[in-house]
Short mmCIF file of C-alpha atoms and ligand atoms in Angstrom, two decimals:
data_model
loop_
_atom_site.label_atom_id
_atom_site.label_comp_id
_atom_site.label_asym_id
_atom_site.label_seq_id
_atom_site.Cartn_x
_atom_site.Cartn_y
_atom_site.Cartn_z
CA UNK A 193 -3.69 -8.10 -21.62
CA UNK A 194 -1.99 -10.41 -19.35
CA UNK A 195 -2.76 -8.33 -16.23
CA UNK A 196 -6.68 -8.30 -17.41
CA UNK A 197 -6.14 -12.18 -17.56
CA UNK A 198 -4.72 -12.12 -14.34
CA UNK A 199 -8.25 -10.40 -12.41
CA UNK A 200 -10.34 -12.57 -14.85
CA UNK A 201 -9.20 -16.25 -13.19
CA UNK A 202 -9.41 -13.98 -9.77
CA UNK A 203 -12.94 -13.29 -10.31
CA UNK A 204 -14.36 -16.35 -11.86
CA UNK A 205 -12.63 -18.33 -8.94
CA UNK A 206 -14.04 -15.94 -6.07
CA UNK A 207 -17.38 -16.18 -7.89
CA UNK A 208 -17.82 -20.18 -7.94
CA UNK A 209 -15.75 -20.39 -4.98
CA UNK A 210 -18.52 -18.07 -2.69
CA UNK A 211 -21.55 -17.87 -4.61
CA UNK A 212 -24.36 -18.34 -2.65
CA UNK A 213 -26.53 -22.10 -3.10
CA UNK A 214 -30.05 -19.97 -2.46
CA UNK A 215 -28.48 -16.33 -3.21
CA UNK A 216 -31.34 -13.26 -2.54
CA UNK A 217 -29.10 -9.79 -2.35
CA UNK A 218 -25.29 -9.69 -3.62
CA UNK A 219 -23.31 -6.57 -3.45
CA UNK A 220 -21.22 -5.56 -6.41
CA UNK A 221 -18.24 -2.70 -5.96
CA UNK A 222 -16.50 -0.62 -7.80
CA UNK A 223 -13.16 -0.39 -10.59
CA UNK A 224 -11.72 -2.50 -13.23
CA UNK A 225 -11.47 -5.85 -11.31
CA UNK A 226 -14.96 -6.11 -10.86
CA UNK A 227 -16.41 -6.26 -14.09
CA UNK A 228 -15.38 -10.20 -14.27
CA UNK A 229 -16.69 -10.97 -11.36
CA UNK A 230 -20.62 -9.86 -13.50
CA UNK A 231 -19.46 -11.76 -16.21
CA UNK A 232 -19.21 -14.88 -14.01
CA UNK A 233 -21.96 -14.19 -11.83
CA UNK A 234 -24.25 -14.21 -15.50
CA UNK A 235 -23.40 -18.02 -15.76
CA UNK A 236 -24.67 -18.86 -12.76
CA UNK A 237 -28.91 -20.45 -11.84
CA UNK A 238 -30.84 -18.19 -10.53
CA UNK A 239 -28.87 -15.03 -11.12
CA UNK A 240 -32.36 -13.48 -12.72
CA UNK A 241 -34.01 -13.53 -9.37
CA UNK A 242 -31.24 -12.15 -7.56
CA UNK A 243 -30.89 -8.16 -6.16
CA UNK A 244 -27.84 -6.91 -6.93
CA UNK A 245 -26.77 -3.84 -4.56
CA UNK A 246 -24.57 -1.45 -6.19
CA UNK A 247 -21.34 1.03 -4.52
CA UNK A 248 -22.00 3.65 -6.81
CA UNK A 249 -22.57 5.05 -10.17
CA UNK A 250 -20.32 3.05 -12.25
CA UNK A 251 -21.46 0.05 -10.33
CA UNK A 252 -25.07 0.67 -10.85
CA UNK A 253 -24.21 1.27 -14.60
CA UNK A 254 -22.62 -2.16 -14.70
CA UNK A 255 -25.69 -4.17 -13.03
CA UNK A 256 -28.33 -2.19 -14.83
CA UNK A 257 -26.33 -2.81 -18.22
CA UNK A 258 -25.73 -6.56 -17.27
CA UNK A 259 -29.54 -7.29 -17.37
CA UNK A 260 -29.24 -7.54 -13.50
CA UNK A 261 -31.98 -6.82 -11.28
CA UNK A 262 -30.93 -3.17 -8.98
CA UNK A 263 -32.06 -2.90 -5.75
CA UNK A 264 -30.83 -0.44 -3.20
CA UNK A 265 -29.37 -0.80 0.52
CA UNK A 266 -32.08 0.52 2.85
CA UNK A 267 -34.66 -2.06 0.87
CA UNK A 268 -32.72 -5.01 1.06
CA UNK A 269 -30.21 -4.87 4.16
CA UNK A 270 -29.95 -8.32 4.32
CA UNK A 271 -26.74 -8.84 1.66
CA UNK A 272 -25.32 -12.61 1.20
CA UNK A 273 -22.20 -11.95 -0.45
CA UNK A 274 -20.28 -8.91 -1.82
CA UNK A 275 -17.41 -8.90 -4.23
CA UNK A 276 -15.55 -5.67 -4.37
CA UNK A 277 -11.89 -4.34 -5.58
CA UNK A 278 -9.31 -3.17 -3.73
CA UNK A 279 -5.87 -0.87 -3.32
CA UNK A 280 -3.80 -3.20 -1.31
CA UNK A 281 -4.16 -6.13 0.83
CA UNK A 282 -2.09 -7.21 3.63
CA UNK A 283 -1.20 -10.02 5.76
CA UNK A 284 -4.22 -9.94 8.07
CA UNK A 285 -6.70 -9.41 5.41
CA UNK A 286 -6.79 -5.64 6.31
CA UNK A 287 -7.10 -3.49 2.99
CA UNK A 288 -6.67 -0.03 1.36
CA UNK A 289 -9.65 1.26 -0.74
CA UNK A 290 -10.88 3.96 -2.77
CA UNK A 291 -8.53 4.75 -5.53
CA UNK A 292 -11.99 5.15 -7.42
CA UNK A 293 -13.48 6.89 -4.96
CA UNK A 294 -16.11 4.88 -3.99
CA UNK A 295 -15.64 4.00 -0.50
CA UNK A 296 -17.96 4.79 1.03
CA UNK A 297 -20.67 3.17 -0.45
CA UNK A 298 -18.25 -0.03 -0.40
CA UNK A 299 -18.00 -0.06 3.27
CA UNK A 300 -21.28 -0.05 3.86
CA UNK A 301 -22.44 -2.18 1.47
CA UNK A 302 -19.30 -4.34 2.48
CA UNK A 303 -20.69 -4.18 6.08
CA UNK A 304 -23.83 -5.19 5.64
CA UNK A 305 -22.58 -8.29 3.28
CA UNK A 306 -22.10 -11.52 5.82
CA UNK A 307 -19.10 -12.42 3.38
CA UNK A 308 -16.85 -9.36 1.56
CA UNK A 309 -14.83 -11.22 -1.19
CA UNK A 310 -11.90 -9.30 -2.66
CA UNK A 311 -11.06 -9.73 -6.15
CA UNK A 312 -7.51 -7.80 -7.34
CA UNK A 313 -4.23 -8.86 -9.85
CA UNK A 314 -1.57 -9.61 -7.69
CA UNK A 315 0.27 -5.86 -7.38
CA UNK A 316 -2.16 -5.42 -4.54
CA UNK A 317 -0.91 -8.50 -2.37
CA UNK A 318 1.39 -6.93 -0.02
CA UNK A 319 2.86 -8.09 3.64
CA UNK A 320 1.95 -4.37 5.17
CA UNK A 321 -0.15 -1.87 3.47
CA UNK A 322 2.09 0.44 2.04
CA UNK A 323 3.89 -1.25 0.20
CA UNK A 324 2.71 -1.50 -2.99
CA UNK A 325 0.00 1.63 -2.83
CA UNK A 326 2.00 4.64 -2.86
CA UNK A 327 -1.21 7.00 -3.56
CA UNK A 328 -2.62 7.18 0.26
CA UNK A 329 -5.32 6.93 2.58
CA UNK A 330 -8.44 7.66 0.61
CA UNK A 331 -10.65 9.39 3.06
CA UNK A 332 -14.03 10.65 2.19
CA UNK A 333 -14.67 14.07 3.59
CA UNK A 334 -17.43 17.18 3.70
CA UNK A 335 -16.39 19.74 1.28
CA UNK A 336 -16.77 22.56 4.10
CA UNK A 337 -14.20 20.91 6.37
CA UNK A 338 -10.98 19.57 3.84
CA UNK A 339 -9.49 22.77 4.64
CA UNK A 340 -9.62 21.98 8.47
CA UNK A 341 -9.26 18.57 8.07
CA UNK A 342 -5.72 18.80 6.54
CA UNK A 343 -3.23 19.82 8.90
CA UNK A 344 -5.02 17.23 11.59
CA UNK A 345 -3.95 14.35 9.04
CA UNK A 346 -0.35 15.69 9.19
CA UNK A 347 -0.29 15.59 13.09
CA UNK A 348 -1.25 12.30 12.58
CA UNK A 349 1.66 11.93 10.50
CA UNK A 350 0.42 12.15 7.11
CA UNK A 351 3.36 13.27 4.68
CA UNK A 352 1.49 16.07 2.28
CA UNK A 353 -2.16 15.55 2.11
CA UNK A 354 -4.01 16.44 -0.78
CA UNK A 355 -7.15 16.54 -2.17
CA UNK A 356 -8.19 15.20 -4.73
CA UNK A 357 -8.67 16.88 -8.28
CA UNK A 358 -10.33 15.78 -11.36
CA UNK A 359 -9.00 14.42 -13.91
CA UNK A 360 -8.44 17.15 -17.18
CA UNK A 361 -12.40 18.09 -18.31
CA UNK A 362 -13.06 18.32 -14.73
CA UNK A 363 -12.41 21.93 -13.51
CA UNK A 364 -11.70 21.19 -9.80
CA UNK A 365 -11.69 18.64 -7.11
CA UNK A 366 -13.30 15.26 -7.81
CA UNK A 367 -16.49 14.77 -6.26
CA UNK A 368 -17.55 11.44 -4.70
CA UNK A 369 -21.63 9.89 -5.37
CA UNK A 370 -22.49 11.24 -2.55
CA UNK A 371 -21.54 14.60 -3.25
CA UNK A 372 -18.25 15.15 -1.60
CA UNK A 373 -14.11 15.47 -1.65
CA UNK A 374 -11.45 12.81 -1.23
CA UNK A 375 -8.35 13.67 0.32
CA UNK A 376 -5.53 11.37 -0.57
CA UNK A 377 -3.21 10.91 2.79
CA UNK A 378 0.25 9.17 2.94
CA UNK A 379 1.28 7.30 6.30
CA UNK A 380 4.00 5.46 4.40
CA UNK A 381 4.36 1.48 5.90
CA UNK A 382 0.95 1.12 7.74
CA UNK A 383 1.93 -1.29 10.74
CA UNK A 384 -1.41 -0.29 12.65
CA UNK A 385 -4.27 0.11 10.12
CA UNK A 386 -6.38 -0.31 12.48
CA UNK A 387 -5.38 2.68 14.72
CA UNK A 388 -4.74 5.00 12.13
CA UNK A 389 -8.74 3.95 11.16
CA UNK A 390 -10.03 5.42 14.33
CA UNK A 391 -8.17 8.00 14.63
CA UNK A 392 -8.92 9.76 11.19
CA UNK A 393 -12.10 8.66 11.31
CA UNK A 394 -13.23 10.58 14.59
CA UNK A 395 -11.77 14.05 12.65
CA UNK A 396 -14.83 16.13 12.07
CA UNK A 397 -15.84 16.64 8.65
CA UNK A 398 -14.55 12.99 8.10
CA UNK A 399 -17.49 10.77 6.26
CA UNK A 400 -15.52 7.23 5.56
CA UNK A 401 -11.71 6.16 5.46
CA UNK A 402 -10.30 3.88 2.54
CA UNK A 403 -8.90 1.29 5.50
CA UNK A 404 -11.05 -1.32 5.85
CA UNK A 405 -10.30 -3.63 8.86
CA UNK A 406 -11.88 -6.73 9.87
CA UNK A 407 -14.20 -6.73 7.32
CA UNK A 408 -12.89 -9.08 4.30
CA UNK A 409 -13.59 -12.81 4.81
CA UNK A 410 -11.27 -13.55 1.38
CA UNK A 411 -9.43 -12.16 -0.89
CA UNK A 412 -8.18 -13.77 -4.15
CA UNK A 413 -5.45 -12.37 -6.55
CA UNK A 414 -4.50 -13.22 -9.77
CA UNK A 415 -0.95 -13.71 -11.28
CA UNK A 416 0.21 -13.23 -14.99
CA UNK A 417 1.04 -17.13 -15.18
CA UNK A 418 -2.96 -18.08 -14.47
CA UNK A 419 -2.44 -18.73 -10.83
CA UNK A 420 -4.55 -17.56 -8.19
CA UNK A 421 -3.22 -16.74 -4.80
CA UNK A 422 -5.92 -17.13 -2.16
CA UNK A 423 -5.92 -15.32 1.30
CA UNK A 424 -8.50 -15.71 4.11
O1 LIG B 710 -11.97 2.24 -5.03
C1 LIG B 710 -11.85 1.03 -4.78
O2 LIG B 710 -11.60 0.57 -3.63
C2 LIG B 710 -12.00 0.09 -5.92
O3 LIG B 710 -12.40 -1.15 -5.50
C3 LIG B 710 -10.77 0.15 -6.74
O4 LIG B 710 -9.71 0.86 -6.19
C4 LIG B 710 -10.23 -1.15 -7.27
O5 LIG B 710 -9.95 -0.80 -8.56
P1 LIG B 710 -9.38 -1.80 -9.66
O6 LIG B 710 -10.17 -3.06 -9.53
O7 LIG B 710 -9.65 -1.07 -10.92
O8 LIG B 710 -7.93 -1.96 -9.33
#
């Protein structure tokens, strides 16, 4: 499809574009975008000898499936590169993730990487975060405090937070890799993303927060026409 196109060129171009000329450890996220940026990565020297760290189950799946060599965060730190998906970008290269629940395994993989490379179609190239991703904040919480941690996100202006429940054959709320609930918060136009961060994230009961600030070095989108749009 032409919007599968679109995150193909995105990937392939992040990919020769910022892979590494001696890589050891590259970090691989989560969703639909990513897969292309594997299927580049398998053209290019050396990939055999490289440690690929993943951001959760479907991620793993994807390396171990791709022939690629696994390796896990607290043996190999030390990450050149990671590409990952995301939400919604904006202007200053801030970005909304965890519309597949994954976050928090992104951000830290994404922090230890010396270079986080975005890969998305165009939809998620917005001005202000907001804009285009109507679903919320994605924040990662302890089951034992949602029920606490809800009415805090509304005096922080969230319009109806919710958690998050599975999809039909899941009986319930969705529950993240590492065992725990999402709970999906609106703020509407995010001027500050960087406030709202810290203030959400010092909650109790709060494990990681889908805004991501300060953290991407580039982010590359792809159009429907072939282009790529290039922000960094
Ligand atoms: O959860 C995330 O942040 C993922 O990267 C994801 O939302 C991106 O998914 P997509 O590549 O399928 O749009």
């Amino acid at each position: 499809s032409p919007v599968e196109m679109a995150k193909r060129m995105a990937c392939h171009m992040a990919v020769d574009e910022n892979y590494p000329k001696h890589p050891k450890v590259i970090g691989i996220g989560s969703g639909s975008t990513v897969i292309y940026v594997v299927e580049r990565l398998l053209t290019k020297p050396g990939v055999e000898n490289v440690v690929f760290l993943p951001t959760g189950f479907q991620s793993k799946e994807l390396i171990v499936t791709s022939g690629l060599r696994l390796g896990d965060p607290d043996c190999y730190p030390d990450v050149d590169v990671c590409f990952d998906g995301a939400d919604e970008v904006d202007d200053s290269l801030q970005c909304i993730k965890g519309g597949g629940a994954c976050l928090f395994q992104e951000k830290l993989i994404g922090f230890l990487a010396k270079r986080l490379v975005i890969v998305a179609d165009s939809r998620k190239n917005s001005h202000m975060l907001g804009e285009y991703w109507k679903k919320g904040v994605p924040i990662e919480v302890m089951p034992m405090a949602y029920t606490s941690i809800l009415p805090q996100l509304v005096a922080l202006g969230a319009l109806d937070p919710k958690l998050r429940m599975g999809a039909p054959g899941k009986a319930g709320p969705v529950v993240t890799d590492n065992g725990n609930f999402i709970i999906d918060a609106s703020f509407g136009l995010i001027k500050n993303p960087e406030g709202l961060f810290e203030k959400i994230k010092l909650l109790v009961g709060v494990v990681e927060v889908g805004i991501f600030c300060n953290m991407i070095s580039a982010a590359y989108f792809g159009s429907q026409d072939g282009s790529v749009t290039v922000k960094k």
